[in-house]
Tab-separated table of C-alpha atoms in Angstrom:
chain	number	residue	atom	x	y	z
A	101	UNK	CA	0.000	0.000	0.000
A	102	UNK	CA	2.737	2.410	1.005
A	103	UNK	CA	4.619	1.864	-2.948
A	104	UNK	CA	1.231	2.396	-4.217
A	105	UNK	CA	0.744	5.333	-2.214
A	106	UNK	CA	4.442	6.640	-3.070
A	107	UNK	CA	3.777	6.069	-6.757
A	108	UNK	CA	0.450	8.175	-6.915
A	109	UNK	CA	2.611	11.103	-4.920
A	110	UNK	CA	5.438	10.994	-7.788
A	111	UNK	CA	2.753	11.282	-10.687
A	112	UNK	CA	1.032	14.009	-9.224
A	113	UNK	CA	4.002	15.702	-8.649
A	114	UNK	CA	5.073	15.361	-11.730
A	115	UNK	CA	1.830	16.798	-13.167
A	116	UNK	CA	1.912	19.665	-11.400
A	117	UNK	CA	5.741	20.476	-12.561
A	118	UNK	CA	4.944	19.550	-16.193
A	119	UNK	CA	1.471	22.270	-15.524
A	120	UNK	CA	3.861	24.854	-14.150
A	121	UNK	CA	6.324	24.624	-17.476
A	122	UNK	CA	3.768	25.073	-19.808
A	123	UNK	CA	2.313	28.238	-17.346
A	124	UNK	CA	6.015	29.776	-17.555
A	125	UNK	CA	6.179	29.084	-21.927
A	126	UNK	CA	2.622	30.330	-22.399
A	127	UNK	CA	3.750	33.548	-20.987
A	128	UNK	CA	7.045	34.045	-22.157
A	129	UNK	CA	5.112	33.557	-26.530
A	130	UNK	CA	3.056	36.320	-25.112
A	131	UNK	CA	5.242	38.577	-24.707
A	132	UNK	CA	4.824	41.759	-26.918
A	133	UNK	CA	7.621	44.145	-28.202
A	134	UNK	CA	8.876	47.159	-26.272
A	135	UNK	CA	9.786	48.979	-29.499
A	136	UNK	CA	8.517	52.722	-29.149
A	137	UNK	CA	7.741	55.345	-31.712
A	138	UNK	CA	8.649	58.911	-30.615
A	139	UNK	CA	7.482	62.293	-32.464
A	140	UNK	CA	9.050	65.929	-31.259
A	141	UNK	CA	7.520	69.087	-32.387
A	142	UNK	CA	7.002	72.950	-31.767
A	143	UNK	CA	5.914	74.082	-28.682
A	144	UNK	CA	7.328	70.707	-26.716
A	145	UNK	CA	5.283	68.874	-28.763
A	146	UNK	CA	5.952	65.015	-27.579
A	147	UNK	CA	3.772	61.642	-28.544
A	148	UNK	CA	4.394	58.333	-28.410
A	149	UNK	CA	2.962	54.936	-30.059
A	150	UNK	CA	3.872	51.578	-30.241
A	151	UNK	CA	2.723	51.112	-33.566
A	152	UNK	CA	2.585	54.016	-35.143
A	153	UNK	CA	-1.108	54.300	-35.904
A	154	UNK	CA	-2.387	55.571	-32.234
A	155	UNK	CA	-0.527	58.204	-30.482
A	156	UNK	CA	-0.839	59.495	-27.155
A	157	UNK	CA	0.518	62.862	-25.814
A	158	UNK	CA	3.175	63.061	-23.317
A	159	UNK	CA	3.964	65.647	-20.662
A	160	UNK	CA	7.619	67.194	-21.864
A	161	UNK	CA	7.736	69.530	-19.491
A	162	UNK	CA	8.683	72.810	-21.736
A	163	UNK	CA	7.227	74.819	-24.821
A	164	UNK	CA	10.552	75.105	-26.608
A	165	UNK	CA	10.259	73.840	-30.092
A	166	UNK	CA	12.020	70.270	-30.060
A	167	UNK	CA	13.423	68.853	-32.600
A	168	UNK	CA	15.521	65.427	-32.669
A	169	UNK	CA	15.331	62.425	-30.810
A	170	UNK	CA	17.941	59.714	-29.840
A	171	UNK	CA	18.258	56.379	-27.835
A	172	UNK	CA	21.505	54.813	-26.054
A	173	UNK	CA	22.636	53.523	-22.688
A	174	UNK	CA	19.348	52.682	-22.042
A	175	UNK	CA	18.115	56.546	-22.589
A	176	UNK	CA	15.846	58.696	-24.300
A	177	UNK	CA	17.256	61.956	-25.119
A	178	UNK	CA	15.409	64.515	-26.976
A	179	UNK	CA	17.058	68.070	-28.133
A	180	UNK	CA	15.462	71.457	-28.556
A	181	UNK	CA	15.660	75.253	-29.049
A	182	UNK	CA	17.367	77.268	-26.647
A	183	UNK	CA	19.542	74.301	-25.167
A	184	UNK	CA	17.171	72.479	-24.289
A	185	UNK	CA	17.652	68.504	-23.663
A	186	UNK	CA	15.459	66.144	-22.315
A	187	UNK	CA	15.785	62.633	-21.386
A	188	UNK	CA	13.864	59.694	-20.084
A	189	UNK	CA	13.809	55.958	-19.646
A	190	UNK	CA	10.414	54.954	-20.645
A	191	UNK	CA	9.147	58.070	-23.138
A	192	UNK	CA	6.602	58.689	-20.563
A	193	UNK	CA	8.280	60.469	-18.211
A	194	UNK	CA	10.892	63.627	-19.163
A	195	UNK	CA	13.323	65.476	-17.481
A	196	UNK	CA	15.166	68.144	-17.936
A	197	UNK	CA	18.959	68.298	-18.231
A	198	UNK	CA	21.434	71.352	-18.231
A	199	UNK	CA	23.075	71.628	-21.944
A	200	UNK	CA	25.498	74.475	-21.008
A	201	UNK	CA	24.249	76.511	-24.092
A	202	UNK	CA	21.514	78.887	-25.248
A	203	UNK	CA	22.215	78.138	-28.925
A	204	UNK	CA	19.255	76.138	-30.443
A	205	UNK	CA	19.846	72.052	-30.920
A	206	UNK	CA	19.171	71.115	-34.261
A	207	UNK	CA	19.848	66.934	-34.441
A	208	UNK	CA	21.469	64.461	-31.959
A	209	UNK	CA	22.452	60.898	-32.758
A	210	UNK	CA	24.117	58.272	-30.816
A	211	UNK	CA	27.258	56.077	-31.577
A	212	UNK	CA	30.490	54.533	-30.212
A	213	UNK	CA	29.161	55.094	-26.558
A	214	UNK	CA	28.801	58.142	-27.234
A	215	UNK	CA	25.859	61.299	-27.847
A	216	UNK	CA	26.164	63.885	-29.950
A	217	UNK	CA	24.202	66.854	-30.234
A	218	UNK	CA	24.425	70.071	-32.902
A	219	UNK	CA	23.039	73.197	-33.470
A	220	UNK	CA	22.825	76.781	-34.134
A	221	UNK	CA	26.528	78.133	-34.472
A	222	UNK	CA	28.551	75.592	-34.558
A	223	UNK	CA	27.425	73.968	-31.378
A	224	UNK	CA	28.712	70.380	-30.608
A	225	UNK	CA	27.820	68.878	-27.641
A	226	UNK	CA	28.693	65.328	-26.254
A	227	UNK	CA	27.612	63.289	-23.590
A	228	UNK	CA	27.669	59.241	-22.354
A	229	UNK	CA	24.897	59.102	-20.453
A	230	UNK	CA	22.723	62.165	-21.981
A	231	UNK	CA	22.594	64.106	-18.358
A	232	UNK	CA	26.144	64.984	-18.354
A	233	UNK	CA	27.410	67.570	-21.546
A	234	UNK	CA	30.406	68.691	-22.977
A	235	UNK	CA	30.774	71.381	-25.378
A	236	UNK	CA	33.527	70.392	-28.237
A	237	UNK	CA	35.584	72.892	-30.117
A	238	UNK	CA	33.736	72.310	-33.897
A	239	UNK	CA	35.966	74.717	-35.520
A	240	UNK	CA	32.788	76.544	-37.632
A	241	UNK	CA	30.248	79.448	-36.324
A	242	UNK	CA	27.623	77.748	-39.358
A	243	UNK	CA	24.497	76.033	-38.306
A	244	UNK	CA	24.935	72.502	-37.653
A	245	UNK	CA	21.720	70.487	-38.948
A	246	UNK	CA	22.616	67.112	-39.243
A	247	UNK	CA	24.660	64.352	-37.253
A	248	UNK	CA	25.530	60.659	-37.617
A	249	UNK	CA	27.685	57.861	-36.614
A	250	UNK	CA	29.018	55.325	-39.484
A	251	UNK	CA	32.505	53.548	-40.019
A	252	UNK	CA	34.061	54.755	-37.127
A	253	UNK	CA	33.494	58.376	-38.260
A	254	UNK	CA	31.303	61.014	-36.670
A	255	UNK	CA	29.560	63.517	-39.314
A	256	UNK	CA	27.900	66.434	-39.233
A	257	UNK	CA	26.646	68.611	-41.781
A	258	UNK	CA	25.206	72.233	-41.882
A	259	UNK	CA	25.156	75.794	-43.324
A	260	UNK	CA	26.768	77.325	-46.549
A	261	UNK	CA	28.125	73.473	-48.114
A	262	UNK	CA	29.305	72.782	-44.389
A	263	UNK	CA	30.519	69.230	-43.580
A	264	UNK	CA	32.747	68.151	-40.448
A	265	UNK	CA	34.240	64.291	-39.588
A	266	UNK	CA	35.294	63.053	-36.840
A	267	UNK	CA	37.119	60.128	-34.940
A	268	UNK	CA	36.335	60.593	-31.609
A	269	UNK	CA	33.115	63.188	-31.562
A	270	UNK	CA	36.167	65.741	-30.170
A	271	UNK	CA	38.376	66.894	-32.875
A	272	UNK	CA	36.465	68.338	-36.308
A	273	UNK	CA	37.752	68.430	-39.902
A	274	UNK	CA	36.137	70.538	-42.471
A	275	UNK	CA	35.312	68.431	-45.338
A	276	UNK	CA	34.212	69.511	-49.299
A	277	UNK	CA	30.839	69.130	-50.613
A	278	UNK	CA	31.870	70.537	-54.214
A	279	UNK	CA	29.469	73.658	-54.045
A	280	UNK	CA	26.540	71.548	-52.523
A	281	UNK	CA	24.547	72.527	-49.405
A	282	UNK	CA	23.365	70.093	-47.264
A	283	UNK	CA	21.747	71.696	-44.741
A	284	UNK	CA	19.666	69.226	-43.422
A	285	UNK	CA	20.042	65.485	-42.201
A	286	UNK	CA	22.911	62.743	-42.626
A	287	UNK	CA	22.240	59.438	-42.112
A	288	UNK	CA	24.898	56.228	-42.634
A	289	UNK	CA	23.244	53.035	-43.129
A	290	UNK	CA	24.393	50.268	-45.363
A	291	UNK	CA	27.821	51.367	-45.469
A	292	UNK	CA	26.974	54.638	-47.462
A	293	UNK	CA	26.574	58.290	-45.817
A	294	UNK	CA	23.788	59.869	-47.676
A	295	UNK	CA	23.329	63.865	-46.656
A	296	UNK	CA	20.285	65.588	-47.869
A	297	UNK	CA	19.812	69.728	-48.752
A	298	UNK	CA	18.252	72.253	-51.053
A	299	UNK	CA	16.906	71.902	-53.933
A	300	UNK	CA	17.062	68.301	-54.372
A	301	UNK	CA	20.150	67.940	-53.078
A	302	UNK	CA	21.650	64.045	-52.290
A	303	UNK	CA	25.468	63.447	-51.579
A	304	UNK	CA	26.681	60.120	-50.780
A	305	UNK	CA	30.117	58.979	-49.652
A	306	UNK	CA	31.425	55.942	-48.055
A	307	UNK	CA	33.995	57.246	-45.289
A	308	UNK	CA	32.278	60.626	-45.018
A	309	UNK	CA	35.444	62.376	-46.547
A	310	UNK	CA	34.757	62.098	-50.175
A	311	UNK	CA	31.376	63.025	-51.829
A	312	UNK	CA	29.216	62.248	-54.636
A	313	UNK	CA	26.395	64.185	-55.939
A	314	UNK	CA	23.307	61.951	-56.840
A	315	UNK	CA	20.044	62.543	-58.931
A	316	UNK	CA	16.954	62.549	-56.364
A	317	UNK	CA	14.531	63.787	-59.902
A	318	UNK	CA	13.487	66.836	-57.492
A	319	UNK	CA	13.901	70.373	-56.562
A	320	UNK	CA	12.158	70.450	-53.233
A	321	UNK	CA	14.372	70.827	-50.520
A	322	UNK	CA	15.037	67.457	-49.071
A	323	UNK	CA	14.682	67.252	-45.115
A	324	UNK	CA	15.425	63.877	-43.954
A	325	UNK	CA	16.116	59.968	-44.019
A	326	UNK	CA	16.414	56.578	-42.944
A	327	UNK	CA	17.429	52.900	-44.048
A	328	UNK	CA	15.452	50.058	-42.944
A	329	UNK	CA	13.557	46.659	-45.006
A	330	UNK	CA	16.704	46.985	-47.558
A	331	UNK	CA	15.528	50.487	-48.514
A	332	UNK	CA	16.474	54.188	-48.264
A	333	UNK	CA	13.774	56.620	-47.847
A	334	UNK	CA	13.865	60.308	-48.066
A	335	UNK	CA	11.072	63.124	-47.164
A	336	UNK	CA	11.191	66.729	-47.623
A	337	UNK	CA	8.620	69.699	-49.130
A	338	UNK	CA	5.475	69.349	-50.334
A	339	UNK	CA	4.861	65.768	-49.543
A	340	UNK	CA	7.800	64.368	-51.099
A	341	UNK	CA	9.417	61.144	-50.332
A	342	UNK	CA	11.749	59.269	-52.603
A	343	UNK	CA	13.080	55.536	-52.089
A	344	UNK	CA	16.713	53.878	-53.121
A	345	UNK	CA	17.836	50.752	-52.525
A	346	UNK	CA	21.449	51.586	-52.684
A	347	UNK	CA	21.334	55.168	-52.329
A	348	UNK	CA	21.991	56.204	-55.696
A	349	UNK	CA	19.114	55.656	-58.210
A	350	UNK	CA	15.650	57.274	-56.205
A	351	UNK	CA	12.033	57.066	-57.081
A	352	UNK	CA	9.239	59.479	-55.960
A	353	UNK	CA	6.042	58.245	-54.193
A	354	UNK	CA	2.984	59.430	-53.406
A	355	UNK	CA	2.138	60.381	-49.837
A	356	UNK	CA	-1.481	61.748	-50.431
A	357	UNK	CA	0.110	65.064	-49.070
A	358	UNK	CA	1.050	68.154	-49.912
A	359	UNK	CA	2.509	69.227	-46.332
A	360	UNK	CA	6.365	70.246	-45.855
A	361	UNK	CA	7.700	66.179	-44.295
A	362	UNK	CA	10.117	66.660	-41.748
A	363	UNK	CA	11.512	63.623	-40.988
A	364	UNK	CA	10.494	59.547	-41.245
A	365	UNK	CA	12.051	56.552	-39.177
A	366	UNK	CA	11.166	52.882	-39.585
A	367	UNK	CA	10.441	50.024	-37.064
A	368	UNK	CA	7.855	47.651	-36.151
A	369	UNK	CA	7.357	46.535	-39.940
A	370	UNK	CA	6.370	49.877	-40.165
A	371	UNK	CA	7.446	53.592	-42.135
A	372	UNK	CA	5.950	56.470	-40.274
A	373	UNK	CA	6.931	60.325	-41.251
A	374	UNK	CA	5.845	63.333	-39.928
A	375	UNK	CA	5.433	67.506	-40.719
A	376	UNK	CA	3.374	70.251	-41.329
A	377	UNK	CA	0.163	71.012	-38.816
A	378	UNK	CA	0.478	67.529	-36.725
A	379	UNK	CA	1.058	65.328	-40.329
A	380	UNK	CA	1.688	61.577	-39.610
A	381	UNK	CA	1.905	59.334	-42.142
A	382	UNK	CA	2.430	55.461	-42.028
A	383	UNK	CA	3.345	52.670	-44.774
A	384	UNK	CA	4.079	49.006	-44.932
A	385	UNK	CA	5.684	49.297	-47.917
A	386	UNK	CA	7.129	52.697	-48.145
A	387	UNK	CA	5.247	53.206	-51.442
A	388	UNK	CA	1.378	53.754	-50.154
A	389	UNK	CA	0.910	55.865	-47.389
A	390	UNK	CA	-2.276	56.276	-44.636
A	391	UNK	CA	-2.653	59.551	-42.726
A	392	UNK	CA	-2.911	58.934	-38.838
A	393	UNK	CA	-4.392	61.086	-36.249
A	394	UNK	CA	-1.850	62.871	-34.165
A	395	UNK	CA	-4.516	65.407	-32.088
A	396	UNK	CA	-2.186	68.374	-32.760
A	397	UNK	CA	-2.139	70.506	-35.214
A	398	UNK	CA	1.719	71.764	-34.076
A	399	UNK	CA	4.656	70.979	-36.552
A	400	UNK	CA	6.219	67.775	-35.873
A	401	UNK	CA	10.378	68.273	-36.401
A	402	UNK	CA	11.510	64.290	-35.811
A	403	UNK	CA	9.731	60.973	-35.211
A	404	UNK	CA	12.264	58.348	-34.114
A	405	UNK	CA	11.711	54.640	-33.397
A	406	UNK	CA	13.571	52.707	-30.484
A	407	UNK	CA	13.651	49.257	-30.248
């Protein structure tokens, strides 16, 4: 009796462990992504969305006109007129850190450890942990506009055909665009630097030293970028976004809009850009686009997506 006993004891325990497994998997397949869509604006204009397609607003704390977002070492950081830099964990919660300028911050990226912000005359900033800034030497009094990190090379572009490199986000070398200005964003993504500017303007180099001019098929002035699904995409003016899948030959789509486009990021299986009087597009395909409802009607400057 006591075996039998014993026996029945070891099946039900082992029921009850076998139970507890398939608990513990059931809720780990569950488990949804974290990924985060972020969109900064005029008049501290900050929403959020996990998908792109419903946005809520979140408290930023100031009405300076932001204008770029960044994530690293586990931070949000966003950048704004007037010095202003804001970072947070969770994009729900903001708070403000001291930039050590007044100059307006234009872009700010993150790489090698390391943030970098630029802005209004010459202004470089750096930072590891986004609370803590340091103000580098960029050798220019231009308007900085655009900053990335590619190849072991900063770069930063700006104001009257201005381009900087750099090894270590410290010491700046003026670089030549051959007459072109590209006064808006660079971005480095399948081992190509692509910088965008006025009237249709499209450089690309490899090592951020040497430049090529490229056909975008446009005159609008050409405002920003990103790389993801194996495909460049660029917005700018009057609703127009192009596509490349190496960065050199670009086709024109149709957004549905005719509002200035500001920026565009890409994550979640999913293209969003933003602009003119609360404009947010989305696309699965980067070639048809569906207008969301942002509940602003401020100017969006960046959207950004963190994984």
């Amino acid at each position: 009796m006591k075996k039998i006993l014993h026996l029945i004891l070891i099946s039900l325990f082992s029921l009850t462990v076998n139970s507890c497994a398939k608990k513990s998997d059931d809720s780990s397949s569950s488990t949804t992504s974290s990924g985060l869509f972020v969109a900064v604006g005029a008049a501290g204009t900050l929403l959020t969305s996990s998908d792109g397609t419903t946005w809520t607003t979140q408290t930023s704390g100031t009405s300076n006109n932001l204008r770029a977002v960044a994530y690293g070492n586990s931070t949000l950081v966003v950048v704004g007129f007037s010095g202003t830099i804001l970072t947070s964990s969770d994009g729900t919660t903001w708070t403000s850190r001291t930039s050590g300028t007044s100059n307006n911050l234009g872009n700010i990226t993150y790489g090698n450890s390391t943030f970098v912000a630029v802005g209004n005359s010459g202004t470089i900033l750096t930072s590891s942990d986004g609370t803590t800034w340091t103000s580098k030497t960029s050798g220019t009094s231009e308007d900085l506009w655009g900053v990335t990190y590619g190849n072991s090379t900063w770069v930063t572009t700006g104001d009257n055909e201005t381009i900087l490199t750099s090894s270590d986000g410290t010491t700046w070398t003026s670089r030549t665009t051959s007459g072109a200005t590209v006064n808006s964003e660079v971005i480095y993504a399948n081992s190509t630097f692509v910088a965008l500017g006025v009237s249709g303007t499209i450089l690309t180099s490899s090592d951020g030293i040497t430049w090529t001019s490229r056909t975008s098929g446009t005159t609008e002035h050409l405002l920003a970028g990103i790389y993801g699904s194996n495909t460049f995409v660029v917005v700018g003016w009057s609703g127009t976004i192009l596509t490349s899948s190496d960065g050199t030959t670009w086709t024109s789509k149709t957004p549905g809009t005719s509002q200035d486009l500001w920026e565009v990021t890409y994550g979640n299986s999913t293209w969003v850009t933003v602009g003119e009087s609360g404009t947010i597009l989305t696309s699965s395909d980067a070639t048809t686009w569906t207008s969301r409802t942002s509940g602003t009607s401020e100017t969006f400057r960046r959207v950004f997506y963190k994984e």
